XYZ file of C-alpha atoms in Angstrom:
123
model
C 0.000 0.000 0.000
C 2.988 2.709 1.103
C 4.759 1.730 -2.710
C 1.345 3.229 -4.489
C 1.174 6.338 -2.174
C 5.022 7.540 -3.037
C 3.755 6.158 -6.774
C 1.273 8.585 -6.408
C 2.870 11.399 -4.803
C 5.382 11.533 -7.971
C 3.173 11.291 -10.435
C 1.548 14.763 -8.278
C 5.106 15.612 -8.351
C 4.938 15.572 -11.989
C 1.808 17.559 -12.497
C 2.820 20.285 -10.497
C 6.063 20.761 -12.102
C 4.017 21.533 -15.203
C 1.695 24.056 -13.414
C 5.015 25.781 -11.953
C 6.684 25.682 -15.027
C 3.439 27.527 -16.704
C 2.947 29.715 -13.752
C 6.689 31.271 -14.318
C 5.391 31.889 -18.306
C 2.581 33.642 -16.888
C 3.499 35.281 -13.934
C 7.229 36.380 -14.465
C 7.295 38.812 -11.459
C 6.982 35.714 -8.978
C 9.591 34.118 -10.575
C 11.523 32.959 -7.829
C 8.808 31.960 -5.828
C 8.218 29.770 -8.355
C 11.734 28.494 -8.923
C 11.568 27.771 -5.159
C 8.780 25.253 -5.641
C 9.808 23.752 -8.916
C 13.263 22.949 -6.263
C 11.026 21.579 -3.375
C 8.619 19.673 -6.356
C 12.096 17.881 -7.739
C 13.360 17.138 -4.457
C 9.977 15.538 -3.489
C 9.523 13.580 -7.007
C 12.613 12.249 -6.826
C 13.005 10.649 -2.989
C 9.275 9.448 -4.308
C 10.669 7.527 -6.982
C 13.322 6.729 -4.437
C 11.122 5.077 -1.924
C 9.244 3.569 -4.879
C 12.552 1.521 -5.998
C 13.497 0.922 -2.191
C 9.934 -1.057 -2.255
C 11.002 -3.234 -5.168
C 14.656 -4.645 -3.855
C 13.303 -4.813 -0.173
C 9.822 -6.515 -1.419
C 9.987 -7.319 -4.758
C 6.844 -7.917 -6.981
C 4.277 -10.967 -6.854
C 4.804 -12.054 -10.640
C 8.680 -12.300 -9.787
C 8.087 -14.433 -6.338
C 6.495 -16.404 -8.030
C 8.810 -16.740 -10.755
C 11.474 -17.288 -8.776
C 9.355 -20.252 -6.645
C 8.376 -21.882 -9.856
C 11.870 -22.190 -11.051
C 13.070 -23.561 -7.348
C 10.428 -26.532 -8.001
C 11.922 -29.784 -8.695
C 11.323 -31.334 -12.147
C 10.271 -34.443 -10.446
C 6.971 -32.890 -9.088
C 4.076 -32.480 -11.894
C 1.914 -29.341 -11.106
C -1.775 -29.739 -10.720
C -4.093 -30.397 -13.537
C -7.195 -27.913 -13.507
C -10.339 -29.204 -14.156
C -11.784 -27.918 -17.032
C -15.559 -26.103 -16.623
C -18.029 -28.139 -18.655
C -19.756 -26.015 -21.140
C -23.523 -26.545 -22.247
C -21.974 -28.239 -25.420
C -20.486 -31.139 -23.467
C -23.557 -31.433 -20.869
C -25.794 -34.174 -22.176
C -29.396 -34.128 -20.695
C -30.299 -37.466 -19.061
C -34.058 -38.941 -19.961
C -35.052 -40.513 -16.865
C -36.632 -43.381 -19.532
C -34.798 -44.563 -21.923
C -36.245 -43.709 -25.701
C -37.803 -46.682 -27.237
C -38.483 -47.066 -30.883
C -41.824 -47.429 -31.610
C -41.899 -48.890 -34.654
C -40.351 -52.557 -33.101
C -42.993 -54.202 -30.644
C -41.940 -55.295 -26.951
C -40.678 -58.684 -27.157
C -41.529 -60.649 -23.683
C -38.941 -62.876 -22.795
C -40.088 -67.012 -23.216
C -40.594 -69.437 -20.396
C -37.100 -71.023 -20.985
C -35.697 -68.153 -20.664
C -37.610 -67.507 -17.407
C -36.858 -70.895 -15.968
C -32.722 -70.080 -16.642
C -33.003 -66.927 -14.935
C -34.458 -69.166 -11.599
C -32.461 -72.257 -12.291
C -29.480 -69.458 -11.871
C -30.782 -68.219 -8.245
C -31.291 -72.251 -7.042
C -35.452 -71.938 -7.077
């Protein structure tokens, strides 16, 4: 959180060198009043982007953590597969009855049949 305040304190830095700098075309009498703040605006901007660079060598970003963590890995371990989402293409409704045909009559099954389905339980 500090690294994006002193981010943007220079980048106010930056805007009010511009205003200075126009303020001095404008206003030539107060000329070193204004040269007095561009000097103060620089010094601030610059210990900013000081601070700023501090942050990255004492607490350097995420994406090179993890970088550097991936590359410590051995080559032995294989990373996680991720599941992949199913989309509505894949997703096949279920009938709760299967279809039948219609056109082909229901065939009941014989009596020998029936008696090898019972001679298979011991009855």
């Amino acid at each position: 959180m500090p690294k994006q305040q002193f981010k943007a304190q220079a980048d106010i830095c930056k805007k009010s060198l511009d205003v200075l700098l126009k303020a001095i075309e404008v206003d030539p009498g107060n000329a070193e009043e204004y040269q007095a703040g561009i000097a103060y605006t620089e010094n601030v901007m610059k210990a900013s982007n000081a601070i700023v660079k501090a942050f990255d060598v004492v607490e350097p970003p995420k994406a090179a953590t993890t970088k550097e963590k991936s590359e410590e890995t051995p080559k032995d371990e294989k990373p996680k597969r991720k599941r992949k989402a199913k989309t509505s293409k894949e997703s096949v409704p279920v009938d709760s009855e299967p279809a039948t045909d219609e056109t082909q009559p229901m065939v009941e099954p014989s009596v020998e049949e029936n008696a090898d389905l019972f001679a298979m339980f011991g009855d």
